[in-house]
Short mmCIF file of C-alpha atoms and ligand atoms in Angstrom, two decimals:
data_model
loop_
_atom_site.label_atom_id
_atom_site.label_comp_id
_atom_site.label_asym_id
_atom_site.label_seq_id
_atom_site.Cartn_x
_atom_site.Cartn_y
_atom_site.Cartn_z
CA MET A 170 0.10 -0.18 0.20
CA GLY A 171 0.98 2.84 -0.50
CA ASN A 172 2.24 5.93 1.90
CA PRO A 173 0.48 9.41 0.84
CA LEU A 174 3.28 11.55 1.69
CA ALA A 175 6.18 9.91 -0.27
CA ASP A 176 3.48 9.28 -3.06
CA GLU A 177 2.84 13.21 -3.12
CA LEU A 178 6.93 13.87 -3.93
CA SER A 179 8.00 14.61 -6.94
CA SER A 180 10.56 12.40 -8.43
CA SER A 181 13.74 14.83 -7.66
CA ARG A 182 12.46 14.85 -4.35
CA ARG A 183 12.63 11.01 -3.61
CA ALA A 184 15.42 10.02 -1.62
CA LYS A 185 18.10 7.61 -3.48
CA PRO A 186 19.12 4.48 -1.02
CA CYS A 187 22.50 5.56 1.16
CA ALA A 188 23.64 4.50 4.22
CA LEU A 189 23.52 7.63 6.80
CA VAL A 190 26.92 7.53 9.20
CA ILE A 191 26.44 9.27 12.32
CA PHE A 192 29.39 10.70 14.49
CA GLY A 193 29.13 11.22 18.12
CA ALA A 194 26.12 8.39 17.32
CA THR A 195 26.01 7.88 21.61
CA GLY A 196 25.48 11.86 22.24
CA ASP A 197 22.63 13.79 23.43
CA LEU A 198 22.08 15.08 19.71
CA THR A 199 21.72 11.10 17.84
CA ARG A 200 19.57 10.07 20.71
CA ARG A 201 16.71 13.52 21.05
CA LYS A 202 16.93 14.57 17.72
CA LEU A 203 18.23 12.43 14.73
CA VAL A 204 16.80 8.67 15.29
CA PRO A 205 13.84 10.28 15.80
CA ALA A 206 13.58 11.78 13.52
CA LEU A 207 14.54 9.03 10.89
CA MET A 208 11.39 7.05 12.93
CA GLY A 209 8.98 9.88 11.78
CA LEU A 210 10.24 9.52 8.42
CA ALA A 211 10.39 5.91 8.44
CA GLN A 212 6.85 5.87 9.68
CA ASP A 213 5.83 8.56 6.63
CA GLY A 214 7.83 5.99 4.14
CA LEU A 215 10.24 8.24 3.02
CA LEU A 216 13.43 6.40 3.63
CA PRO A 217 15.08 4.67 0.71
CA THR A 218 14.50 1.40 0.50
CA GLY A 219 18.17 0.55 0.77
CA PHE A 220 18.96 2.69 3.91
CA ALA A 221 21.25 1.97 6.95
CA VAL A 222 22.33 4.10 9.90
CA VAL A 223 26.16 2.88 11.08
CA GLY A 224 27.19 4.55 14.52
CA PHE A 225 30.60 5.48 15.14
CA ALA A 226 31.73 6.50 18.42
CA ARG A 227 34.32 5.80 20.81
CA ARG A 228 32.50 3.85 23.03
CA ALA A 229 32.07 -0.28 22.68
CA PHE A 230 28.99 -2.21 22.21
CA GLU A 231 27.98 -5.65 21.91
CA GLY A 232 25.34 -7.05 19.77
CA PRO A 233 22.12 -5.44 19.15
CA ALA A 234 23.47 -2.82 22.64
CA PHE A 235 23.44 0.55 20.27
CA VAL A 236 20.03 0.21 19.15
CA ASP A 237 18.70 -0.80 22.60
CA GLU A 238 20.72 2.71 23.86
CA LEU A 239 18.56 4.33 21.12
CA ARG A 240 15.54 2.89 22.35
CA ASP A 241 14.35 5.06 25.28
CA GLY A 242 15.45 8.45 23.45
CA VAL A 243 12.87 7.07 20.27
CA LYS A 244 10.52 6.73 22.93
CA GLN A 245 10.66 10.04 24.81
CA HIS A 246 11.29 12.07 21.60
CA SER A 247 9.67 10.30 18.56
CA ARG A 248 6.01 11.36 17.37
CA GLY A 249 3.44 8.20 16.76
CA ARG A 250 4.66 4.69 16.84
CA GLY A 251 8.41 5.63 16.84
CA GLU A 252 9.36 2.47 19.55
CA GLU A 253 7.69 -0.10 17.05
CA THR A 254 9.45 1.29 13.84
CA LEU A 255 13.12 1.33 15.80
CA THR A 256 11.91 -2.34 16.56
CA ALA A 257 10.67 -2.86 12.78
CA MET A 258 13.83 -1.58 10.83
CA GLN A 259 17.16 -2.62 13.76
CA GLU A 260 18.66 -4.50 11.06
CA ALA A 261 18.91 -1.49 9.57
CA PHE A 262 21.55 0.23 11.99
CA SER A 263 25.16 -0.78 13.21
CA TYR A 264 27.90 0.43 14.74
CA VAL A 265 31.40 1.28 14.42
CA GLN A 266 33.57 1.30 17.53
CA ALA A 267 36.82 3.74 17.03
CA GLU A 268 38.36 7.05 18.25
CA TYR A 269 38.38 10.07 16.02
CA ASP A 270 41.61 10.04 15.19
CA ASP A 271 42.71 6.67 14.55
CA PRO A 272 43.21 6.00 10.61
CA ALA A 273 42.44 2.86 11.32
CA GLY A 274 39.06 3.10 12.58
CA TYR A 275 38.22 5.07 8.84
CA GLN A 276 39.31 1.65 7.01
CA LYS A 277 37.33 0.04 8.98
CA LEU A 278 34.61 2.42 8.76
CA LYS A 279 34.97 1.81 4.46
CA ALA A 280 35.10 -1.80 4.47
CA HIS A 281 32.00 -2.13 6.96
CA LEU A 282 30.12 0.52 4.64
CA GLU A 283 30.71 -1.64 1.49
CA GLU A 284 29.61 -4.76 4.06
CA ILE A 285 26.49 -2.99 3.50
CA ASP A 286 26.20 -2.05 0.70
CA LYS A 287 25.69 -5.68 0.05
CA ALA A 288 24.01 -6.81 2.54
CA ARG A 289 21.19 -3.99 2.58
CA GLY A 290 21.25 -2.12 -1.38
CA THR A 291 22.52 1.24 -0.06
CA GLN A 292 24.58 1.52 -3.42
CA GLY A 293 28.05 3.20 -2.53
CA ASN A 294 26.17 6.39 -1.53
CA ARG A 295 27.48 7.97 1.82
CA VAL A 296 25.67 10.77 4.26
CA PHE A 297 28.19 11.68 7.31
CA TYR A 298 26.82 13.84 10.11
CA LEU A 299 28.92 14.95 12.49
CA ALA A 300 27.10 15.21 15.80
CA THR A 301 29.84 14.97 17.85
CA PRO A 302 31.64 17.90 20.29
CA PRO A 303 32.93 20.66 17.59
CA SER A 304 36.07 20.10 18.95
CA ALA A 305 36.30 16.86 16.73
CA TYR A 306 35.33 18.06 13.34
CA SER A 307 38.16 18.82 12.37
CA THR A 308 39.95 15.60 13.04
CA ILE A 309 36.82 13.43 11.38
CA LEU A 310 36.72 15.93 7.97
CA GLU A 311 40.80 15.41 7.68
CA HIS A 312 40.61 11.33 7.87
CA LEU A 313 37.19 11.04 5.69
CA ARG A 314 39.37 13.10 3.16
CA ALA A 315 42.11 11.70 3.20
CA SER A 316 40.43 8.12 3.89
CA GLY A 317 38.92 8.59 0.77
CA LEU A 318 35.59 8.30 2.19
CA SER A 319 34.21 11.50 1.17
CA THR A 320 35.31 11.27 -2.46
CA GLU A 321 32.23 10.33 -5.41
CA ALA A 322 33.19 8.37 -8.14
CA GLY A 323 30.93 6.90 -10.70
CA GLY A 324 27.58 8.37 -9.64
CA ARG A 325 27.89 7.65 -6.24
CA PHE A 326 27.54 10.35 -3.36
CA ALA A 327 28.99 11.63 -0.46
CA ARG A 328 27.60 14.34 1.76
CA VAL A 329 28.67 15.93 4.95
CA ILE A 330 26.14 17.31 7.78
CA VAL A 331 27.74 19.68 9.64
CA GLU A 332 26.06 20.21 13.41
CA LYS A 333 26.37 23.63 14.58
CA PRO A 334 27.83 25.76 16.27
CA PHE A 335 29.87 26.53 13.05
CA GLY A 336 32.84 27.83 14.15
CA ARG A 337 33.06 30.32 17.02
CA ASP A 338 33.95 33.56 14.91
CA LEU A 339 34.76 34.31 11.39
CA PRO A 340 38.56 33.41 11.36
CA SER A 341 37.41 29.17 13.11
CA ALA A 342 34.42 29.15 10.39
CA ARG A 343 36.66 30.02 7.51
CA ALA A 344 39.28 27.76 8.91
CA LEU A 345 36.84 24.93 9.44
CA ASN A 346 35.10 25.85 5.75
CA GLU A 347 38.91 25.39 4.16
CA GLN A 348 39.22 22.10 6.27
CA VAL A 349 35.50 20.72 4.78
CA ALA A 350 36.42 22.48 1.25
CA ALA A 351 39.51 20.01 1.10
CA GLY A 352 37.58 16.77 1.30
CA PHE A 353 33.74 18.10 -0.11
CA LYS A 354 32.44 20.70 -2.82
CA GLU A 355 30.50 22.86 -1.48
CA ARG A 356 27.85 20.65 -2.80
CA GLN A 357 28.49 17.81 -0.62
CA VAL A 358 28.10 20.22 2.06
CA PHE A 359 24.85 20.55 4.38
CA ARG A 360 25.52 23.16 7.45
CA ILE A 361 23.09 22.43 9.71
CA ASP A 362 20.74 25.52 10.68
CA HIS A 363 17.92 23.92 12.51
CA TYR A 364 15.27 26.72 12.03
CA LEU A 365 15.20 26.61 8.70
CA GLY A 366 13.35 23.07 9.41
CA LYS A 367 10.83 24.51 10.62
CA GLU A 368 7.48 24.79 8.41
CA THR A 369 6.61 28.07 10.04
CA VAL A 370 10.25 29.30 8.67
CA GLN A 371 9.60 28.51 5.11
CA ASN A 372 6.31 29.35 5.25
CA ILE A 373 7.78 33.14 5.13
CA LEU A 374 9.21 32.29 1.81
CA VAL A 375 5.34 30.88 0.58
CA LEU A 376 3.92 33.57 2.32
CA ARG A 377 5.94 36.57 0.59
CA PHE A 378 6.31 34.92 -3.00
CA ALA A 379 3.15 32.35 -3.43
CA ASN A 380 1.05 35.67 -2.60
CA GLY A 381 0.18 38.71 -4.45
CA ILE A 382 -0.71 40.70 -1.25
CA PHE A 383 2.47 41.71 0.77
CA GLU A 384 5.16 41.77 -1.49
CA PRO A 385 3.76 45.25 -2.64
CA LEU A 386 3.80 46.43 1.08
CA TRP A 387 7.24 44.68 1.63
CA ASN A 388 9.63 47.60 1.70
CA GLU A 389 10.92 50.74 3.38
CA LYS A 390 8.08 52.93 2.36
CA PHE A 391 4.94 50.62 4.38
CA ILE A 392 7.19 49.50 6.92
CA ASP A 393 8.11 50.78 10.04
CA HIS A 394 10.39 48.30 11.15
CA VAL A 395 10.42 44.27 11.81
CA GLN A 396 10.89 42.86 15.40
CA ILE A 397 12.52 38.90 15.24
CA THR A 398 12.14 37.25 18.64
CA VAL A 399 13.19 34.41 19.73
CA ALA A 400 12.36 34.11 23.37
CA GLU A 401 12.98 30.40 25.30
CA ALA A 402 11.84 29.80 28.81
CA ILE A 403 14.45 27.86 29.62
CA GLY A 404 17.97 28.25 31.49
CA VAL A 405 20.78 26.89 29.97
CA GLU A 406 19.58 23.59 31.07
CA GLY A 407 23.22 21.95 31.73
CA ARG A 408 25.15 23.74 29.31
CA GLY A 409 26.31 26.10 31.12
CA ALA A 410 30.01 25.45 30.30
CA TYR A 411 29.28 25.57 26.31
CA PHE A 412 27.24 28.54 26.73
CA GLU A 413 30.51 30.37 28.79
CA GLU A 414 32.01 30.17 25.26
CA ALA A 415 28.83 30.71 23.61
CA GLY A 416 26.45 33.55 24.85
CA ILE A 417 23.57 34.26 23.20
CA ILE A 418 24.85 36.09 20.61
CA ARG A 419 26.57 33.06 19.28
CA ASP A 420 24.37 30.13 20.41
CA MET A 421 21.25 31.65 18.34
CA ILE A 422 21.65 35.62 16.97
CA GLN A 423 24.72 34.21 14.70
CA ASN A 424 22.53 31.10 12.93
CA HIS A 425 18.99 31.48 14.50
CA LEU A 426 17.70 34.68 14.10
CA LEU A 427 20.21 36.10 11.62
CA GLN A 428 18.64 33.44 9.31
CA VAL A 429 14.89 34.21 10.03
CA LEU A 430 15.96 37.71 9.05
CA THR A 431 17.34 36.35 5.83
CA LEU A 432 14.19 35.04 4.76
CA VAL A 433 12.23 38.24 5.64
CA ALA A 434 14.12 40.93 4.03
CA MET A 435 15.57 39.07 1.21
CA ASP A 436 14.24 39.80 -2.56
CA PRO A 437 12.26 37.42 -4.50
CA PRO A 438 14.74 34.86 -6.26
CA ALA A 439 14.21 33.49 -9.95
CA ALA A 440 13.94 30.26 -9.25
CA LEU A 441 13.46 27.86 -6.04
CA GLY A 442 17.00 26.25 -6.35
CA ALA A 443 19.69 26.02 -3.63
CA ASP A 444 21.78 28.72 -4.91
CA ALA A 445 19.23 30.98 -6.66
CA VAL A 446 17.78 31.26 -3.04
CA ARG A 447 20.95 31.47 -1.11
CA ASP A 448 22.02 34.26 -3.62
CA GLU A 449 19.42 36.09 -2.56
CA LYS A 450 19.31 35.71 1.38
CA VAL A 451 23.84 36.29 1.68
CA LYS A 452 22.78 39.85 -0.09
CA VAL A 453 20.94 40.59 2.48
CA LEU A 454 23.81 39.74 4.98
CA ARG A 455 26.43 41.23 3.07
CA ALA A 456 24.26 45.19 2.73
CA ILE A 457 24.48 45.10 6.93
CA ARG A 458 27.67 46.81 7.94
CA SER A 459 29.77 45.55 10.72
CA LEU A 460 28.77 47.59 13.24
CA THR A 461 31.32 49.96 15.16
CA PRO A 462 32.21 50.13 18.63
CA ASP A 463 30.57 53.32 18.56
CA GLU A 464 27.69 51.81 17.38
CA VAL A 465 27.68 48.88 18.97
CA ALA A 466 27.61 50.88 22.01
CA GLU A 467 23.81 52.58 21.00
CA THR A 468 22.33 49.41 19.04
CA THR A 469 22.73 46.19 20.93
CA VAL A 470 21.38 45.34 24.81
CA ARG A 471 23.32 42.82 26.48
CA GLY A 472 21.28 41.11 30.13
CA GLN A 473 21.76 38.12 32.03
CA TYR A 474 19.45 36.63 34.45
CA THR A 475 19.37 36.82 37.61
CA ALA A 476 16.87 34.20 40.25
CA GLY A 477 13.72 34.81 39.84
CA PHE A 478 10.61 32.73 39.60
CA GLN A 479 8.86 30.72 36.37
CA ALA A 480 5.46 29.86 36.09
CA GLY A 481 5.27 29.77 40.17
CA GLN A 482 8.66 28.14 40.35
CA GLU A 483 12.42 29.55 42.05
CA VAL A 484 14.82 29.80 39.57
CA PRO A 485 18.41 30.06 40.15
CA GLY A 486 19.91 32.83 38.33
CA TYR A 487 22.96 32.32 35.12
CA HIS A 488 25.92 32.78 37.89
CA ASP A 489 24.18 29.78 39.79
CA GLU A 490 23.45 27.17 36.88
CA LEU A 491 26.12 24.39 36.65
CA GLY A 492 29.44 24.77 34.70
CA VAL A 493 29.43 28.71 35.26
CA ALA A 494 31.82 30.97 36.91
CA LYS A 495 30.36 32.89 39.51
CA ASP A 496 31.73 36.25 38.07
CA SER A 497 30.58 35.28 34.40
CA LYS A 498 30.00 38.31 32.02
CA VAL A 499 28.20 36.11 29.33
CA GLU A 500 25.00 37.36 28.24
CA THR A 501 21.57 35.43 27.84
CA PHE A 502 19.96 38.35 26.77
CA ALA A 503 20.66 40.11 23.42
CA ALA A 504 19.23 42.26 21.52
CA VAL A 505 20.50 44.18 18.66
CA LYS A 506 19.18 46.96 15.64
CA LEU A 507 20.49 46.14 12.26
CA GLN A 508 20.43 48.12 9.38
CA ILE A 509 20.69 46.14 5.74
CA GLU A 510 21.27 49.15 3.54
CA ASN A 511 20.06 48.49 0.11
CA TRP A 512 17.20 49.95 -1.78
CA ARG A 513 14.23 48.15 -0.42
CA TRP A 514 15.30 48.22 3.19
CA GLY A 515 16.85 51.70 3.64
CA GLY A 516 15.70 53.46 7.16
CA THR A 517 13.53 50.67 8.07
CA PRO A 518 15.47 48.93 11.35
CA PHE A 519 15.16 45.57 12.36
CA PHE A 520 15.52 44.78 15.89
CA LEU A 521 16.77 40.74 17.23
CA ARG A 522 15.80 39.60 20.29
CA SER A 523 16.91 36.66 22.00
CA ALA A 524 16.63 35.35 25.38
CA LYS A 525 17.13 32.33 28.21
CA ARG A 526 14.77 32.37 31.13
CA MET A 527 11.91 34.78 29.68
CA PRO A 528 8.54 34.83 31.08
CA ARG A 529 7.25 32.10 27.73
CA ARG A 530 8.36 30.37 24.90
CA VAL A 531 7.72 32.31 22.01
CA THR A 532 9.61 33.01 18.50
CA GLU A 533 7.77 35.08 16.33
CA VAL A 534 8.41 38.10 13.54
CA ALA A 535 6.36 40.80 14.08
CA ILE A 536 6.61 43.21 10.74
CA HIS A 537 5.48 46.94 12.03
CA PHE A 538 3.92 48.98 9.32
CA LYS A 539 3.54 52.33 9.44
CA SER A 540 0.67 54.75 9.57
CA PRO A 541 -1.45 56.19 7.29
CA PRO A 542 -0.15 59.28 6.01
CA HIS A 543 -3.45 60.82 7.50
CA ARG A 544 -4.97 60.58 10.63
CA LEU A 545 -8.70 60.55 9.34
CA PHE A 546 -10.05 59.84 12.64
CA ALA A 547 -7.97 62.18 14.92
CA ALA A 548 -10.62 64.76 15.27
CA THR A 549 -13.17 60.97 16.41
CA GLY A 550 -10.33 60.95 19.67
CA CYS A 551 -8.77 57.81 17.66
CA GLY A 552 -6.48 59.19 16.06
CA ASN A 553 -3.24 57.59 17.76
CA LEU A 554 -4.12 53.92 16.65
CA ASP A 555 -1.47 50.99 17.48
CA GLN A 556 0.43 50.50 13.79
CA ASN A 557 -0.82 47.48 11.55
CA ILE A 558 1.31 44.16 12.53
CA LEU A 559 1.62 41.33 10.58
CA LEU A 560 2.71 38.55 12.78
CA VAL A 561 4.31 35.04 11.28
CA ARG A 562 4.26 32.99 14.69
CA ILE A 563 6.93 30.33 14.72
CA GLN A 564 6.69 28.71 17.49
CA PRO A 565 4.03 27.73 19.43
CA ASP A 566 0.81 28.51 18.48
CA GLU A 567 2.08 28.39 14.54
CA GLY A 568 0.24 31.08 12.29
CA VAL A 569 -0.29 33.97 11.03
CA SER A 570 -2.35 37.14 11.75
CA ILE A 571 -3.08 40.96 10.76
CA ARG A 572 -3.47 43.06 13.34
CA PHE A 573 -5.74 46.22 11.98
CA GLY A 574 -8.09 48.51 13.82
CA SER A 575 -11.87 48.22 13.13
CA LYS A 576 -14.87 50.11 13.87
CA VAL A 577 -16.74 49.36 16.87
CA PRO A 578 -19.72 49.33 16.20
CA GLY A 579 -22.11 51.76 17.48
CA PRO A 580 -23.70 55.38 16.13
CA ASP A 581 -19.87 56.83 16.41
CA TYR A 582 -16.07 56.67 15.53
CA ARG A 583 -14.81 54.00 18.10
CA ILE A 584 -11.61 52.30 16.75
CA ARG A 585 -10.18 49.13 18.12
CA ASP A 586 -7.26 47.11 17.28
CA VAL A 587 -8.91 43.18 16.43
CA ARG A 588 -6.78 40.40 14.78
CA MET A 589 -7.48 38.52 11.79
CA ASP A 590 -5.58 34.82 12.30
CA PHE A 591 -4.88 31.79 10.32
CA ARG A 592 -4.13 28.90 12.95
CA TYR A 593 -1.56 25.84 11.67
CA GLY A 594 -3.40 23.47 13.73
CA MET A 595 -6.41 24.39 12.85
CA ALA A 596 -5.84 24.54 9.14
CA PHE A 597 -4.01 21.41 8.51
CA GLY A 598 -4.32 20.01 11.40
CA GLY A 599 -2.08 17.08 13.58
CA SER A 600 1.55 18.11 14.57
CA THR A 601 3.95 19.08 11.92
CA ALA A 602 7.33 17.09 11.45
CA ASP A 603 10.22 18.29 13.67
CA ALA A 604 12.37 20.51 11.67
CA TYR A 605 15.37 17.64 11.80
CA GLU A 606 12.99 15.20 9.34
CA ARG A 607 12.87 18.08 6.89
CA LEU A 608 16.05 18.50 7.27
CA LEU A 609 17.78 14.87 7.06
CA LEU A 610 15.40 14.05 3.96
CA ASP A 611 17.02 16.92 2.11
CA ALA A 612 20.62 16.43 2.66
CA ILE A 613 19.88 12.32 1.87
CA VAL A 614 17.86 13.65 -1.52
CA GLY A 615 20.27 16.36 -2.06
CA ASP A 616 18.49 19.34 -1.36
CA SER A 617 20.98 21.96 0.23
CA THR A 618 18.30 25.09 -0.21
CA LEU A 619 17.28 24.93 3.35
CA PHE A 620 21.11 24.72 4.78
CA ALA A 621 23.48 27.65 5.16
CA ARG A 622 26.34 28.06 2.30
CA ARG A 623 29.83 28.92 3.31
CA ASP A 624 29.45 32.51 2.52
CA GLU A 625 26.23 33.11 4.27
CA VAL A 626 27.86 32.06 7.54
CA GLU A 627 31.01 33.93 6.96
CA GLU A 628 28.73 36.92 6.58
CA ALA A 629 27.19 36.00 9.95
CA TRP A 630 30.11 35.94 11.79
CA ARG A 631 31.32 39.02 10.62
CA ILE A 632 28.29 40.83 11.96
CA VAL A 633 28.65 38.96 15.52
CA ASP A 634 32.24 39.34 15.69
CA ALA A 635 32.07 43.29 14.83
CA ILE A 636 29.29 43.39 17.46
CA VAL A 637 31.29 41.08 20.25
CA SER A 638 34.35 43.69 19.56
CA GLY A 639 32.21 46.28 20.14
CA TRP A 640 31.14 44.72 23.57
CA ALA A 641 34.95 44.31 24.08
CA ALA A 642 36.72 47.64 23.16
CA LYS A 643 33.49 49.55 25.33
CA GLY A 644 33.48 47.45 28.06
CA ILE A 645 29.64 46.43 27.46
CA GLU A 646 28.87 43.82 30.45
CA PRO A 647 25.63 42.47 30.60
CA GLU A 648 22.52 44.17 32.65
CA ARG A 649 20.73 42.23 34.71
CA TYR A 650 16.85 40.81 34.37
CA GLU A 651 15.25 38.75 36.69
CA ALA A 652 14.11 35.73 34.75
CA GLY A 653 10.63 35.28 34.16
CA THR A 654 10.83 38.93 32.93
CA TRP A 655 11.29 40.40 29.43
CA GLY A 656 15.10 41.16 29.75
CA PRO A 657 16.39 44.71 30.98
CA ASP A 658 14.74 47.57 30.73
CA LEU A 659 17.41 49.11 29.00
CA ALA A 660 16.02 47.26 25.95
CA ASP A 661 13.54 49.53 25.34
CA GLN A 662 15.39 52.05 24.63
CA LEU A 663 16.77 50.20 21.64
CA LEU A 664 13.84 50.71 19.66
CA GLY A 665 13.79 54.49 19.83
CA ASP A 666 10.66 56.69 17.77
CA GLY A 667 8.50 55.60 20.55
CA ARG A 668 8.27 51.73 19.03
CA GLU A 669 8.15 49.32 21.56
CA TRP A 670 9.15 45.08 21.98
CA ARG A 671 5.68 43.43 21.75
CA ARG A 672 5.31 41.24 24.28
CA PRO A 673 4.05 38.40 23.04
C1 BG6 B 777 19.69 25.69 19.67
C2 BG6 B 777 20.75 26.75 20.90
O1 BG6 B 777 20.46 25.90 18.27
O2 BG6 B 777 18.16 26.13 19.79
C3 BG6 B 777 19.93 26.47 22.12
O3 BG6 B 777 21.87 25.92 20.86
C4 BG6 B 777 18.18 26.57 21.89
O4 BG6 B 777 20.46 27.14 23.23
C5 BG6 B 777 17.49 25.65 20.87
O5 BG6 B 777 17.58 26.02 23.23
C6 BG6 B 777 16.46 26.51 20.95
O6 BG6 B 777 15.26 25.93 19.25
P1 BG6 B 777 13.86 25.55 19.35
O7 BG6 B 777 14.04 24.66 18.08
O8 BG6 B 777 14.01 24.65 21.37
O9 BG6 B 777 13.35 27.50 19.38
#
């Protein structure tokens, strides 16, 4: 019996047989995201017929112990009947134990993959997933190159998926890109930003370019400013040591927020191809100047949470999180004003804000339109209406709404803001697939549209590096904000011209 989702796919979107090799197969990402995503794809009939998963890590496993190790993660994090699916496809899973820096391990992997080609019909195609801590990337990439595993020959493909963080500044990202390029051509490389796998993020392109009504207004003439917010209720959740190295600017703004910004601000691509789309996205980043330290002082705000309450529960301050220095100056909140210096956006600021320990989890893009040129209703006492807002709710409560003024029924002109609402859940029912499902499938299919290209990653680092060095040059330290609040008061002053942050 056919599967409706699989049957709907065009032939270019059907996955070819391949083996997926996961480096860091015993890690959290594999357990919580990758294997549950594979189960989702399997349930929807989207995996190729010849398919295998090869775990590669340092830990030793006996017999089926690797699959057993994955079972818990699948139970907790899969949608649908994940565990049954894992049992049904356990033959597809195998494991190679080796040190990442041992050349013999890669020879063992090579021989193992050749066996798998025969046993499971994977036809010599490979997708390598770097899901290890980033410190191991360089070693693995070098060995993939030296062992010939990265080479494509005789119509077979070899692809590499690289998890974030992709470097920690422009020089390290460039060095990593060089290393990737030593073994893989750009079209073989898939740099993951899981926000691009979210349905609602992809819908930004559909909203803008599949409809006639928005795009004529999508420019500085009609849009006053744009707010992009990624607020999380959680703290650093045991990842204090990582966060101390990153801060919210590297963890979220460099990748997820700047990626969303490119989709909101880009010009229409001529086609949907990976390069056509990414050419337009990177132009947006190029049009954002590196801020000078003085500009950084004026147009950015850093914050760090102190102890507070969340959902009635007392939560610790950042300083008291595991792995965090008591005198840490790392930000858990950042707000940034960016100007895209091009024809479409000259004079329309984009405000980006991301933080941990906000009152609730919300990711949204709010397009604030300019007020009408003439206040016709001023004399009625309704002159200062709020701006129209087009709100793209990325998560949770996924949807799109438009805020506009409406006449309150009655004998005079009283005007009130109302909302026209589209909700994904209501319109399409059910829950959507996890971002990793879409991205894993795209990498297996060979479509890199939803992955960051080398130049995009480097441009994003250029923008972020200027902010980080501005903070250092000006001695800008994070302002304190209480956990469970919307961040430091200073962030309100960033907007200027009577604008206010949305309190979603
Ligand atoms: C990750 C960050 O990339 O994204 C985390 O490292 C963050 O710090 C997470 O919590 C947020 O992702 P999502 O999909 O839950 O919004």
